[in-house]
Coordinates of C-alpha atoms in Angstrom, one line a residue:
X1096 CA -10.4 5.1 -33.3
X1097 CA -7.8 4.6 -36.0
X1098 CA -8.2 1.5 -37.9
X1099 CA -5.8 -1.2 -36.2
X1100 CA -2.4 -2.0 -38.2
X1101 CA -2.0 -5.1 -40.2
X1102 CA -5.7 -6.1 -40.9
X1103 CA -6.4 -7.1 -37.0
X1104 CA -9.7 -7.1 -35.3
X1105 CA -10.7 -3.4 -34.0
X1106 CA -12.1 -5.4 -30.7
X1107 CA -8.6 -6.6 -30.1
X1108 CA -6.9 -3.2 -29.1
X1109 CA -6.9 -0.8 -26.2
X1110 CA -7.6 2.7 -26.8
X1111 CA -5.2 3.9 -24.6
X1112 CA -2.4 1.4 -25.9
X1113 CA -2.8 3.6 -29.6
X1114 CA -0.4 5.3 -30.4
X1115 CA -0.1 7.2 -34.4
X1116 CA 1.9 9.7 -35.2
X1117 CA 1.3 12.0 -38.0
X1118 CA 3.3 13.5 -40.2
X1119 CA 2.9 16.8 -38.1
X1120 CA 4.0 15.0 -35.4
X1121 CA 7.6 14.1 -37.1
X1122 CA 9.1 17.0 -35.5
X1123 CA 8.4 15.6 -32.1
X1124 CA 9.2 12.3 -33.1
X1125 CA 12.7 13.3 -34.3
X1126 CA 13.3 15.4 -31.2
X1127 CA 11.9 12.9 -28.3
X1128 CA 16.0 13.1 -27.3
X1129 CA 15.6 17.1 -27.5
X1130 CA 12.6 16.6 -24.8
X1131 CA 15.3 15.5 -22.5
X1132 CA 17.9 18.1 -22.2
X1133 CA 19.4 18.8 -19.5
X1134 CA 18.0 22.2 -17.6
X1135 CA 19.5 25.2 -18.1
X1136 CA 21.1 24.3 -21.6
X1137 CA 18.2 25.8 -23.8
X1138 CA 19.1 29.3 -23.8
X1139 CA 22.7 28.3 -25.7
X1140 CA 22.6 28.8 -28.9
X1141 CA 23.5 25.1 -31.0
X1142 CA 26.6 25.3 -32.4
X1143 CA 28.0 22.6 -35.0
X1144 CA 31.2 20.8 -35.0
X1145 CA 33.8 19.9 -32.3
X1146 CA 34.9 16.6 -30.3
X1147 CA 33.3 16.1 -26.6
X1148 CA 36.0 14.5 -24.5
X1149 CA 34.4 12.5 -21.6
X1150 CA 35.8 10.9 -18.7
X1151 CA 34.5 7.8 -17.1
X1152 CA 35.5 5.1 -14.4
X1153 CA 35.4 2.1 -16.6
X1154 CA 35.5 0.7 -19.8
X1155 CA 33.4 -1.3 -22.2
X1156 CA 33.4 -4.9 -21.7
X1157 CA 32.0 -6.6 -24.8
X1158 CA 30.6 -9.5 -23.2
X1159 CA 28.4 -7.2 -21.2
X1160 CA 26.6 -5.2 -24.1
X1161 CA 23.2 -6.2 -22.9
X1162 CA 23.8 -5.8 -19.5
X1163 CA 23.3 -2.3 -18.6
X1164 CA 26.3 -2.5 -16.7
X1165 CA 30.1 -0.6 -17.2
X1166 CA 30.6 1.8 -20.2
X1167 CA 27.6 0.1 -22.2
X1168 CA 25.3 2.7 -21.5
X1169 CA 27.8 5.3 -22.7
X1170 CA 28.2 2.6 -26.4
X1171 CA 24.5 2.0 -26.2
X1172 CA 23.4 5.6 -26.0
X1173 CA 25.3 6.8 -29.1
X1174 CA 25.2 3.7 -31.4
X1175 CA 21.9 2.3 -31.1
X1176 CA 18.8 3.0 -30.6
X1177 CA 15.5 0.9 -29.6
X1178 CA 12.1 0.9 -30.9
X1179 CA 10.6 3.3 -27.8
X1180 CA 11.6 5.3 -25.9
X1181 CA 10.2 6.6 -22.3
X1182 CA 10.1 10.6 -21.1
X1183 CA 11.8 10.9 -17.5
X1184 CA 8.9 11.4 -15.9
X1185 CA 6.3 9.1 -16.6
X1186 CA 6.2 5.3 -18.5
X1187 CA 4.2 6.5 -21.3
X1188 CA 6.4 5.2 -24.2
X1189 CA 7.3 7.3 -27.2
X1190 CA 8.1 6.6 -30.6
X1191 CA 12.1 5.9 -31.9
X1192 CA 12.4 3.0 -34.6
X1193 CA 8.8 2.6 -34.5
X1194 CA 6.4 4.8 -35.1
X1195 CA 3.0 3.6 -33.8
X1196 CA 2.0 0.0 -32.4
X1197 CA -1.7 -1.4 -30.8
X1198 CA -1.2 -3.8 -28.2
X1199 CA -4.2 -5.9 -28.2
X1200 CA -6.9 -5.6 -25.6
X1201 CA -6.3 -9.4 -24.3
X1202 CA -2.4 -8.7 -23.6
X1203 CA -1.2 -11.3 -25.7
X1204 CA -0.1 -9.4 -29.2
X1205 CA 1.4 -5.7 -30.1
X1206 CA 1.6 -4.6 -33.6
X1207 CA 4.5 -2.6 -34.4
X1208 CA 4.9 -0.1 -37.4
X1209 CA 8.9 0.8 -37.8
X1210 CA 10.1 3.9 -39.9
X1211 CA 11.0 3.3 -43.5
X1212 CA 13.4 5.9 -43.3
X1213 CA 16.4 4.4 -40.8
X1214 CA 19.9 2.5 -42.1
X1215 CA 22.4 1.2 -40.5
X1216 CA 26.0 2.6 -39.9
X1217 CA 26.7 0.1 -42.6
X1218 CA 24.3 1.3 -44.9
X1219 CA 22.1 -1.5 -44.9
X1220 CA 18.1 -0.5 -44.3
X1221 CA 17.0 -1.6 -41.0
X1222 CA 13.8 -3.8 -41.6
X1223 CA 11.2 -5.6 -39.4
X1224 CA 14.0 -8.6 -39.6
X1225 CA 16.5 -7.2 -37.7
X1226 CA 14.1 -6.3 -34.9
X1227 CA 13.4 -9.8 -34.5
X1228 CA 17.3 -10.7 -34.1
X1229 CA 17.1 -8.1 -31.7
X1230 CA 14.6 -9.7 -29.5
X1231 CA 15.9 -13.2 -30.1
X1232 CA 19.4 -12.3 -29.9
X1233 CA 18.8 -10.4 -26.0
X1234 CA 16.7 -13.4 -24.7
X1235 CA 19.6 -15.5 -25.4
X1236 CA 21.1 -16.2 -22.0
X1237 CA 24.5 -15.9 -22.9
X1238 CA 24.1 -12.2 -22.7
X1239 CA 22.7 -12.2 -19.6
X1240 CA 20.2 -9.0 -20.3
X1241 CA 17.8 -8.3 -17.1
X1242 CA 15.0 -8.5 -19.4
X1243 CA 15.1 -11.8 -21.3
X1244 CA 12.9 -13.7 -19.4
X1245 CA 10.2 -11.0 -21.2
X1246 CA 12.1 -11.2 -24.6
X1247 CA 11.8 -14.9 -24.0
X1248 CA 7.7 -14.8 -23.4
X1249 CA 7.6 -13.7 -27.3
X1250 CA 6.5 -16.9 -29.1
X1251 CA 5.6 -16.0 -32.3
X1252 CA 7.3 -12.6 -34.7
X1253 CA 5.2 -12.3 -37.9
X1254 CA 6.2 -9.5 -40.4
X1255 CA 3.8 -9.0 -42.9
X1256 CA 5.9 -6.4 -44.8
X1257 CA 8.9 -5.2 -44.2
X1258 CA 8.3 -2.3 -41.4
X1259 CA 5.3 -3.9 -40.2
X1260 CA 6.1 -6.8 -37.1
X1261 CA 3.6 -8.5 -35.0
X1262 CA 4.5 -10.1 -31.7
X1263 CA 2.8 -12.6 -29.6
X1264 CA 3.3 -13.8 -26.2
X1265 CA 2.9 -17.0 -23.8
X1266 CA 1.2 -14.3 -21.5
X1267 CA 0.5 -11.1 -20.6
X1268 CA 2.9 -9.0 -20.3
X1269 CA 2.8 -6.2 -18.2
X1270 CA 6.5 -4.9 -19.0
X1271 CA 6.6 -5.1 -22.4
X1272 CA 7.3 -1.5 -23.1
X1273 CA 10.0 -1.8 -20.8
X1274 CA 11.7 -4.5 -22.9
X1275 CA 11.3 -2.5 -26.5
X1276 CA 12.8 1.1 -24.7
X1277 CA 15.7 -1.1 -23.7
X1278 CA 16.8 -3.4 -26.7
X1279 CA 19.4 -2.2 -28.7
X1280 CA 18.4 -2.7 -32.2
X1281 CA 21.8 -4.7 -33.6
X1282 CA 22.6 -5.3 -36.8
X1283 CA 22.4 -8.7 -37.8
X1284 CA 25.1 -9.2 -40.6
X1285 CA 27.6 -7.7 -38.1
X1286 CA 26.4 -9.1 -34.7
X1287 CA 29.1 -12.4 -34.5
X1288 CA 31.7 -9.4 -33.9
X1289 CA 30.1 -8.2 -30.6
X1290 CA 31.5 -10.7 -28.3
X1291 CA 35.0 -9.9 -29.2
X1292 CA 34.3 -6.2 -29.3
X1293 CA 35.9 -6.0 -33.2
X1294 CA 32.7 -4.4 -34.4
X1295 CA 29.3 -2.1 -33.3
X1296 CA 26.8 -1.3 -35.8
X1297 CA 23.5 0.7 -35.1
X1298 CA 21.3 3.3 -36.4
X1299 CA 22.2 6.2 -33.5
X1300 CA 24.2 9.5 -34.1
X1301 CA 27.4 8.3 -33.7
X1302 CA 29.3 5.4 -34.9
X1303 CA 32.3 3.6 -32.7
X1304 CA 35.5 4.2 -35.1
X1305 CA 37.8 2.8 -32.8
X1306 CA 38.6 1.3 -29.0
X1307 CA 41.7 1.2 -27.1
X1308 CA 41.0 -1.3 -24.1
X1309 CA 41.2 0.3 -20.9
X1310 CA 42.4 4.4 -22.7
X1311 CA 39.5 4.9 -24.8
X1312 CA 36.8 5.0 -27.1
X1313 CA 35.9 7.0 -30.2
X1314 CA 33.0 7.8 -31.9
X1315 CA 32.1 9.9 -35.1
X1316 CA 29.3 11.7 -36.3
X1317 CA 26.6 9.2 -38.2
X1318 CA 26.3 11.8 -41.8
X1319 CA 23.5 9.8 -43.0
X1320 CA 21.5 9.6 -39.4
X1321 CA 17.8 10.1 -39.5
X1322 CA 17.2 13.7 -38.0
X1323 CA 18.2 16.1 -40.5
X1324 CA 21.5 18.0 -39.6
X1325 CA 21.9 16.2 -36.0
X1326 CA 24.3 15.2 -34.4
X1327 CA 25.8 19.0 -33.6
X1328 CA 29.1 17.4 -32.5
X1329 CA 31.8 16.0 -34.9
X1330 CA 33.6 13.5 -32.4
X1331 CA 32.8 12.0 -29.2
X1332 CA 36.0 10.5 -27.0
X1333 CA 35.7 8.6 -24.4
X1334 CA 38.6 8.4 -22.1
X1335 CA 38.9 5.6 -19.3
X1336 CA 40.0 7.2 -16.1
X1337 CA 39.6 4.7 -13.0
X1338 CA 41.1 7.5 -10.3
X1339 CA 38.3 9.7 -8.7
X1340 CA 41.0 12.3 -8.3
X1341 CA 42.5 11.8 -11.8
X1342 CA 39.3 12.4 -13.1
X1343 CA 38.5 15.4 -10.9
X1344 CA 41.9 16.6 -12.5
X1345 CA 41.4 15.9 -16.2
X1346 CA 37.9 18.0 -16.0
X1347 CA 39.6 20.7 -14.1
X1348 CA 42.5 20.8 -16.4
X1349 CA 40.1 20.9 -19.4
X1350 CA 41.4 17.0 -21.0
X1351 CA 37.6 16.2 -20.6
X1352 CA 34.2 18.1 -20.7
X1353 CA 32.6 16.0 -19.0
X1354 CA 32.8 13.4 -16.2
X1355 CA 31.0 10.5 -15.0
X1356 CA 32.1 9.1 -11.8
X1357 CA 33.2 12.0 -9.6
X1358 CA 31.9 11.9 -6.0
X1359 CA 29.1 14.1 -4.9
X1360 CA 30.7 16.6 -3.3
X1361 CA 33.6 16.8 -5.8
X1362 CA 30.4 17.6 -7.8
X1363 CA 28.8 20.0 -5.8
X1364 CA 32.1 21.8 -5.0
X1365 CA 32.6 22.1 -8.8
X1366 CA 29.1 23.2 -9.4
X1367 CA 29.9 26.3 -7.6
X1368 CA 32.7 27.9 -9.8
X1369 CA 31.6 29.5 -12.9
X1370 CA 33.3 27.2 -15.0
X1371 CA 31.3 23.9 -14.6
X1372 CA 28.2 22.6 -13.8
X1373 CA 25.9 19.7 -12.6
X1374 CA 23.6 17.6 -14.4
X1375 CA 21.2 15.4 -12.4
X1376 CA 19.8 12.3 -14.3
X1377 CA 16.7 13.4 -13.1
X1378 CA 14.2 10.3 -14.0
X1379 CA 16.9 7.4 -14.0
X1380 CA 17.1 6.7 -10.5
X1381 CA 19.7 4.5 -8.6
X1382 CA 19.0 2.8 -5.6
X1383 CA 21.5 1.7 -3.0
X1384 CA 21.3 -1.8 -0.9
X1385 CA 23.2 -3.9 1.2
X1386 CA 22.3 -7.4 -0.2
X1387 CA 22.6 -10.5 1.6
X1388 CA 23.7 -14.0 0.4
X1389 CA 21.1 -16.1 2.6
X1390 CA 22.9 -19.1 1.7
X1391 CA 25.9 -17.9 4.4
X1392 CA 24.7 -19.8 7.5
X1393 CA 24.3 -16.6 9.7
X1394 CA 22.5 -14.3 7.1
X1395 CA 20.0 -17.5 6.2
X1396 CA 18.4 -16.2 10.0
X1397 CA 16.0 -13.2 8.7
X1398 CA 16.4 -11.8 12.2
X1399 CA 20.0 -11.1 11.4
X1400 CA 18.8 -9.2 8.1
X1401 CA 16.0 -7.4 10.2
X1402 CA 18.7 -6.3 12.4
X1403 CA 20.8 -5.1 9.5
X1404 CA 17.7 -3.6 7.9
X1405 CA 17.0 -1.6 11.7
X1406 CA 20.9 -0.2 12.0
X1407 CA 21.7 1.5 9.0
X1408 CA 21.4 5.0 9.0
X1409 CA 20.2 6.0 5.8
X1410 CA 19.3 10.0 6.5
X1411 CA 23.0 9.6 7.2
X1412 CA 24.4 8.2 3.7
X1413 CA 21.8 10.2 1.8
X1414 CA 23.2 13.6 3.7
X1415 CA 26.9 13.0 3.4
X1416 CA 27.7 11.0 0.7
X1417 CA 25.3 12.0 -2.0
X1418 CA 24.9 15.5 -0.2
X1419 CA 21.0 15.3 -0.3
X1420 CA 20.6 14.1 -3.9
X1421 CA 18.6 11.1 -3.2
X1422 CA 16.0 10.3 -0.2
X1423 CA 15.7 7.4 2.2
X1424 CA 13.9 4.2 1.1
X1425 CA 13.0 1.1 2.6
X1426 CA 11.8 -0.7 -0.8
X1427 CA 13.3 -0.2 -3.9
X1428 CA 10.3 1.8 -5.7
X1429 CA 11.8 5.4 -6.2
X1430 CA 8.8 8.1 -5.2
X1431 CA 7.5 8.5 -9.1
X1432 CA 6.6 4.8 -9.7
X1433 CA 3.4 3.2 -8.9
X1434 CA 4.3 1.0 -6.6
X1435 CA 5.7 3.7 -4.1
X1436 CA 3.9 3.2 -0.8
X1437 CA 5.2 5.6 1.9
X1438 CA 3.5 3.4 4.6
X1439 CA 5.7 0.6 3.5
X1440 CA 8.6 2.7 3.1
X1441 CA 8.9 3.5 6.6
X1442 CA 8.8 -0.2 7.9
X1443 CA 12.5 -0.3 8.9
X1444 CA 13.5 3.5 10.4
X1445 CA 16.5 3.4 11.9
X1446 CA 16.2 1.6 15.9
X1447 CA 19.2 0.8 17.4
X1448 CA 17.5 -1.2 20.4
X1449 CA 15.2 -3.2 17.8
X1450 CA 18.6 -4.1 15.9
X1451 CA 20.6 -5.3 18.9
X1452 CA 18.0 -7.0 20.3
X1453 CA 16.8 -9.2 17.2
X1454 CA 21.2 -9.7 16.8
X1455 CA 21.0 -11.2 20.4
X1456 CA 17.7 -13.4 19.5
X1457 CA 19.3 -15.0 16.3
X1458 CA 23.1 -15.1 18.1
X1459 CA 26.0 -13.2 17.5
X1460 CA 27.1 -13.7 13.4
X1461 CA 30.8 -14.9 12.6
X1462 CA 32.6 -11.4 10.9
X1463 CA 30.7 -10.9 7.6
X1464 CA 32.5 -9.6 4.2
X1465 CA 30.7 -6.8 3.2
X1466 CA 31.9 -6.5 -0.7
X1467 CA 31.7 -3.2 -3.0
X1468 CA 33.0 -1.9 -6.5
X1469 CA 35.8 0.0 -7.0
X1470 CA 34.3 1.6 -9.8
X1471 CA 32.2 4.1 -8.0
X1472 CA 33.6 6.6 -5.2
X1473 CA 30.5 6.6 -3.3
X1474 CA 30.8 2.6 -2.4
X1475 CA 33.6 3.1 0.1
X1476 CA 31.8 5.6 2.0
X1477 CA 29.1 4.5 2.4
X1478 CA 30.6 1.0 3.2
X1479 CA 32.0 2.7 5.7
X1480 CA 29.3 4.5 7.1
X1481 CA 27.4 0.5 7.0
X1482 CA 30.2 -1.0 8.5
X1483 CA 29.8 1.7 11.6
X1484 CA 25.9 1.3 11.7
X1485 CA 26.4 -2.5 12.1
X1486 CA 29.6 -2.4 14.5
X1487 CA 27.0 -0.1 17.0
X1488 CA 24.7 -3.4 16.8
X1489 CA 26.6 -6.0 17.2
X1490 CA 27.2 -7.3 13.7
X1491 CA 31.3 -7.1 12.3
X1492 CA 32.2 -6.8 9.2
X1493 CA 35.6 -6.3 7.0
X1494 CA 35.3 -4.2 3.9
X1495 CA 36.4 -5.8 1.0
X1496 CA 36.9 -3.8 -1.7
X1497 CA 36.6 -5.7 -5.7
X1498 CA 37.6 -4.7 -9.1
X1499 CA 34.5 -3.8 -11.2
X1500 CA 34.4 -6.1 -13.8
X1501 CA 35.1 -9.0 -11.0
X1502 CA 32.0 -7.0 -9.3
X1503 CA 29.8 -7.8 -12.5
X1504 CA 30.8 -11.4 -12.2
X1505 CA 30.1 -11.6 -8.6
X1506 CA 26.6 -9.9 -8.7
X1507 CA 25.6 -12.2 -12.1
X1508 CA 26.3 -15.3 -10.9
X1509 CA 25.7 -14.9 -6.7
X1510 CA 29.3 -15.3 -5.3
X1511 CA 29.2 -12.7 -2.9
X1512 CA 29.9 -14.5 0.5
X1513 CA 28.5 -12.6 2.9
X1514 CA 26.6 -8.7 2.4
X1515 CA 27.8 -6.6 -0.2
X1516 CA 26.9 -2.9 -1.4
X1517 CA 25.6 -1.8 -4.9
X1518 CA 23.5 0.1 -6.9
X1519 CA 20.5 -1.2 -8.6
X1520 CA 18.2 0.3 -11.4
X1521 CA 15.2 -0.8 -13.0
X1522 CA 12.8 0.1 -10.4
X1523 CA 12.2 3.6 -12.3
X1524 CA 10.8 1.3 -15.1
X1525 CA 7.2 -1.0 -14.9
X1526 CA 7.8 -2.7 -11.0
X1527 CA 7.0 -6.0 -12.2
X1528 CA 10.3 -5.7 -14.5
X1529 CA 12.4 -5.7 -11.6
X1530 CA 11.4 -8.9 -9.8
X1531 CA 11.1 -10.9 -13.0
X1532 CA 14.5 -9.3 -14.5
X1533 CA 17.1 -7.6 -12.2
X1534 CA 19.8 -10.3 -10.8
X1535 CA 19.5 -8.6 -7.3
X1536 CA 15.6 -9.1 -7.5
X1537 CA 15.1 -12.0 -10.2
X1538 CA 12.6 -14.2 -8.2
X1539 CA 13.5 -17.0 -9.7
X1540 CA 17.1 -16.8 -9.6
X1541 CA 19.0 -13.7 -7.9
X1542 CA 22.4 -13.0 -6.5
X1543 CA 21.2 -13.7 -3.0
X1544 CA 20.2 -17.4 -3.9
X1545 CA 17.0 -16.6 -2.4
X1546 CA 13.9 -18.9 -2.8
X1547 CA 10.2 -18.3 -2.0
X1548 CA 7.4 -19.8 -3.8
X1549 CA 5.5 -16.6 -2.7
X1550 CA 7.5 -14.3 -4.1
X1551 CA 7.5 -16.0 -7.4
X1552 CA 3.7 -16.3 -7.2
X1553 CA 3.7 -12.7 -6.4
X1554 CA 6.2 -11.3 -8.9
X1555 CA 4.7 -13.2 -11.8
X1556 CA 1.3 -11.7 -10.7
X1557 CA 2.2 -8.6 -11.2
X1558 CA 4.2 -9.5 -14.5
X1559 CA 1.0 -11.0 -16.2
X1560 CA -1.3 -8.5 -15.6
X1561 CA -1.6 -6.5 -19.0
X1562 CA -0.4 -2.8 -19.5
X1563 CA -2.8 0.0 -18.3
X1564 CA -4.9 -3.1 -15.8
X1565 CA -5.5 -2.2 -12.1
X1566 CA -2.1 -3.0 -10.3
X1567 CA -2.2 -1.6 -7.3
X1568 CA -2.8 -4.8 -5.0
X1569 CA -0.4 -6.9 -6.9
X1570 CA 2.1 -4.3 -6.6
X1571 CA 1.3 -3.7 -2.6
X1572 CA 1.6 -8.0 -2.7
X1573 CA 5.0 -7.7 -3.7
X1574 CA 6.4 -5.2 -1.4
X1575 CA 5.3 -7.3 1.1
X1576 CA 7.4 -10.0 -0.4
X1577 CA 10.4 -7.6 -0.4
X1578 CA 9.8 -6.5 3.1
X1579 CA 9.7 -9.7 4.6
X1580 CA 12.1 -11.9 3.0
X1581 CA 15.0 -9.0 2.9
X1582 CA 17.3 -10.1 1.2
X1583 CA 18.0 -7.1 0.1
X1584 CA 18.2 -4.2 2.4
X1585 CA 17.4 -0.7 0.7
X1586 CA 19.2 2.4 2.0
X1587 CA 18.3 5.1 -0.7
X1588 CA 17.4 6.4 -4.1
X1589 CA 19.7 8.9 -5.3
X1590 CA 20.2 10.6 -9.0
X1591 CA 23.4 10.1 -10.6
X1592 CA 25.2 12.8 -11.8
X1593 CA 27.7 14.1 -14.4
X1594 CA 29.8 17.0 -14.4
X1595 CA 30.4 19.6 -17.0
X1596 CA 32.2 22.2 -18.1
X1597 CA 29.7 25.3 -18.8
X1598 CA 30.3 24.9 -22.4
X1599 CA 28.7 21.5 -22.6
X1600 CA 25.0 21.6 -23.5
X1601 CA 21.8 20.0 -24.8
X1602 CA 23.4 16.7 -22.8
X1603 CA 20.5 13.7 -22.5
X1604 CA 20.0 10.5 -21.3
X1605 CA 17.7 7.4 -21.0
X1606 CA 15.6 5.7 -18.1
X1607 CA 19.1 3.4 -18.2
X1608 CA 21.3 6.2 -17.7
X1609 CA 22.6 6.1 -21.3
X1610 CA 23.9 8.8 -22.8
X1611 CA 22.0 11.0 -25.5
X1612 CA 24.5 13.3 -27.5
X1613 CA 21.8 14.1 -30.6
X1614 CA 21.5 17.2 -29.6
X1615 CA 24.5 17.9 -27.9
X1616 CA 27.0 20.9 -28.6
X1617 CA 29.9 23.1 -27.4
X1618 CA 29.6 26.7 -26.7

């Protein structure tokens, strides 16, 4: 075993936790992004030089930089990086800004080694220090990032030298990795600009030169980033482009390369003409839900969110609206985490009979909002295809369509009135992170205002128990939690997708869906 980092006790560390890179290994280190490409790129040739144009739905909204939410994955992908970073296809974390780290066998400790060879946009050499403004800065609940309830269990940063950090926690913590592949690493002299969106400053490819609320935003190659001769592309624009159709226009006409936010069968349509393509975000699952604010008199009856649960046709919505790029699911787990349990997923198929007849047991519910973002195509659809399923049982609702940063607001701080329809992620990650982080799921305090002592006891269970432990009763204990208190009502996973012109390639992307342009080019 190689000697543990900073001096500390060789008893103290899990084998399997070790992780060392050599400096044969750099190569692999430098191209964990590369490792991601999207399929069918790697025959193209790389090619340097040239601005990607990109259309998306929405635009940055600075207050939400730690949210995960909007255009910050599109800002997050290309400025900054984090310390690890996960493959698509399994949570066995990988170096970035750090290069090896031992957790310790007991839970509560991980040692980090960061590279020596990173600066910021700035200049400035990032250090151990600005790691722990990282950490500090995201637990701070004014950003409201998913995660800072485990950026807030870190009770102790010691930095022996300056790219050696130790961390120590009030407890176990199962998700840990989960927190350091998703913290930005921010720079501290510049970070009392972020609120206001005047200034981002990283150590990723491409630095954010300038941002034209609600038209676009521009980036520029980083010359001084730490993979030799990468980024490929000079200039990355992105424009803002609310309109499905308008965006479905600008791609066709050529304005952008690529687009985020096109339906799925705008997608699939486009995908069959030689001159564009689709690219799944295979590994960053979404999962739709109808949630439920169990505060509203009528849905506080969990017959009347059974009965929901029992109508909806989800083969339906998975079929027509995402055109089979997703599969039905009863709990949020998507099929490659370890908490998927096809037994449990099945609990609530589709029975019309079973639906009616629990609507007539609770009493027939007052007409229900049922609330959804503009931002995404695929909301009114399927809204639509919800508010059929629920009309056929007895349940009426009025769609009520919301601008997407009043969506944010809405899901952040629970003021959804009645159901409402949305996407969630964070069940691709460590299951534990969702119940103790997402605002749907947060057991302590989530958008549905719903309470249970045990669901709390379960979640945090499962939260405590220490990376690479037996899980697989604590996570069965917590589907059951999700199953019977349903407050929110799963419909499916699906993959979100972008669309491309042909001459796009090596395009990548985290667990989070942010975008990866190291290795990017145009051909």
């Amino acid at each position: 075993m190689t000697p543990p980092l900073g001096g500390l006790d060789r008893r103290h560390f899990l084998r399997a936790a070790l992780v060392t890179l050599g400096a044969g290994a750099l190569t692999a280190c430098e191209s964990a992004v590369g490792q991601q490409r999207a399929a069918g790129d790697d025959n193209a040739a790389p090619v340097r030089g040239g601005t990607l144009k990109i259309g998306s739905p929405v635009d940055l909204v600075p207050a939400n930089l730690l949210t995960n939410t909007g255009a910050t994955p599109l800002v997050n992908g290309l400025v900054y990086e984090t310390l690890l970073r996960y493959p698509h296809d399994r949570l066995e974390p990988a170096a970035s800004l750090a290069k090896s780290w031992q957790l310790a066998a007991d839970g509560l400790s991980l040692e980090l080694e960061l590279r020596d060879d990173v600066a910021f946009h700035s200049g400035r050499p990032f250090a151990a220090a600005d790691v722990e403004f990282s950490l500090r800065t995201y637990a701070d609940p004014k950003w409201s990032g998913q995660l800072k309830s485990t950026a807030a269990a870190i009770t102790e940063f010691t930095a022996p030298t300056p790219h050696r950090l130790v961390l120590r926690f009030a407890h176990p913590l199962g998700n840990i990795f989960d927190l350091l592949d998703t913290v930005p690493i921010l720079d501290r002299e510049s970070a009392e600009q972020l609120p206001t969106g005047a200034k981002y400053v990283g150590t990723g490819p491409f630095r954010l030169v300038e941002r034209d609320p609600n038209t676009r935003i521009v980036f520029e190659r980083n010359e001084h980033y730490r993979i030799p001769e990468r980024p490929y592309l000079d200039r990355v624009e992105v424009l803002v482009i609310p309109d499905s159709q308008a965006l479905l226009n600008s791609l066709r006409s050529g304005r952008v390369a690529l687009a985020n936010g096109l339906n799925y069968r705008d997608t699939e349509n486009l995908s069959r003409t030689a001159a564009f393509k689709t690219i799944n975000l295979d590994g960053a699952e979404l999962q739709m839900y109808v949630g439920a604010n169990v505060s509203n008199p009528a849905l506080a009856d969990v017959r009347l969110r059974r009965a929901v649960a029992y109508a909806l046709d989800r083969e339906r919505v998975v079929a027509e609206v995402f055109r089979g790029v997703g599969y039905p699911l009863n709990l949020p787990w998507p099929r490659s985490s370890p908490a998927f349990d096809q037994a449990r997923n099945t609990r609530y198929a589709r029975d019309v009979a079973k639906a009616r007849a629990l609507v007539a047991a609770a009493g027939k519910p007052p007409v229900l909002p049922l609330s959804y973002g503009t931002d995404v195509g695929a909301y009114q659809a399927v809204a639509q295809i919800v508010q059929a399923n629920l009309a056929e049982v007895g349940i009426e609702v009025t769609l009520d369509p919301t601008e997407p940063s009043v969506a944010v607001k809405k899901l952040i701080g629970g003021q959804y009135p009645g159901l409402w329809l949305a996407d969630h992620s964070w069940a691709q990650f460590v299951p534990s992170t969702l119940t103790v982080s997402a605002y749907p799921f947060n057991a302590r305090k989530n958008s549905s205002h719903y309470e249970s002592a045990a669901y709390v006891g379960a979640a945090d269970t499962a939260w405590r128990i220490p990376p690479g432990a037996d899980v697989a009763r604590a996570y069965g204990a917590l589907s059951d939690q999700l199953l019977d208190g349903l407050f929110l009502i799963e419909i499916c996973a699906k993959l979100q997708q972008f669309a491309a012109a042909r001459r796009v390639h090596g395009v990548a992307w985290t667990k989070r869906r942010e975008l990866l342009l190291t290795e990017a080019f145009l051909a």
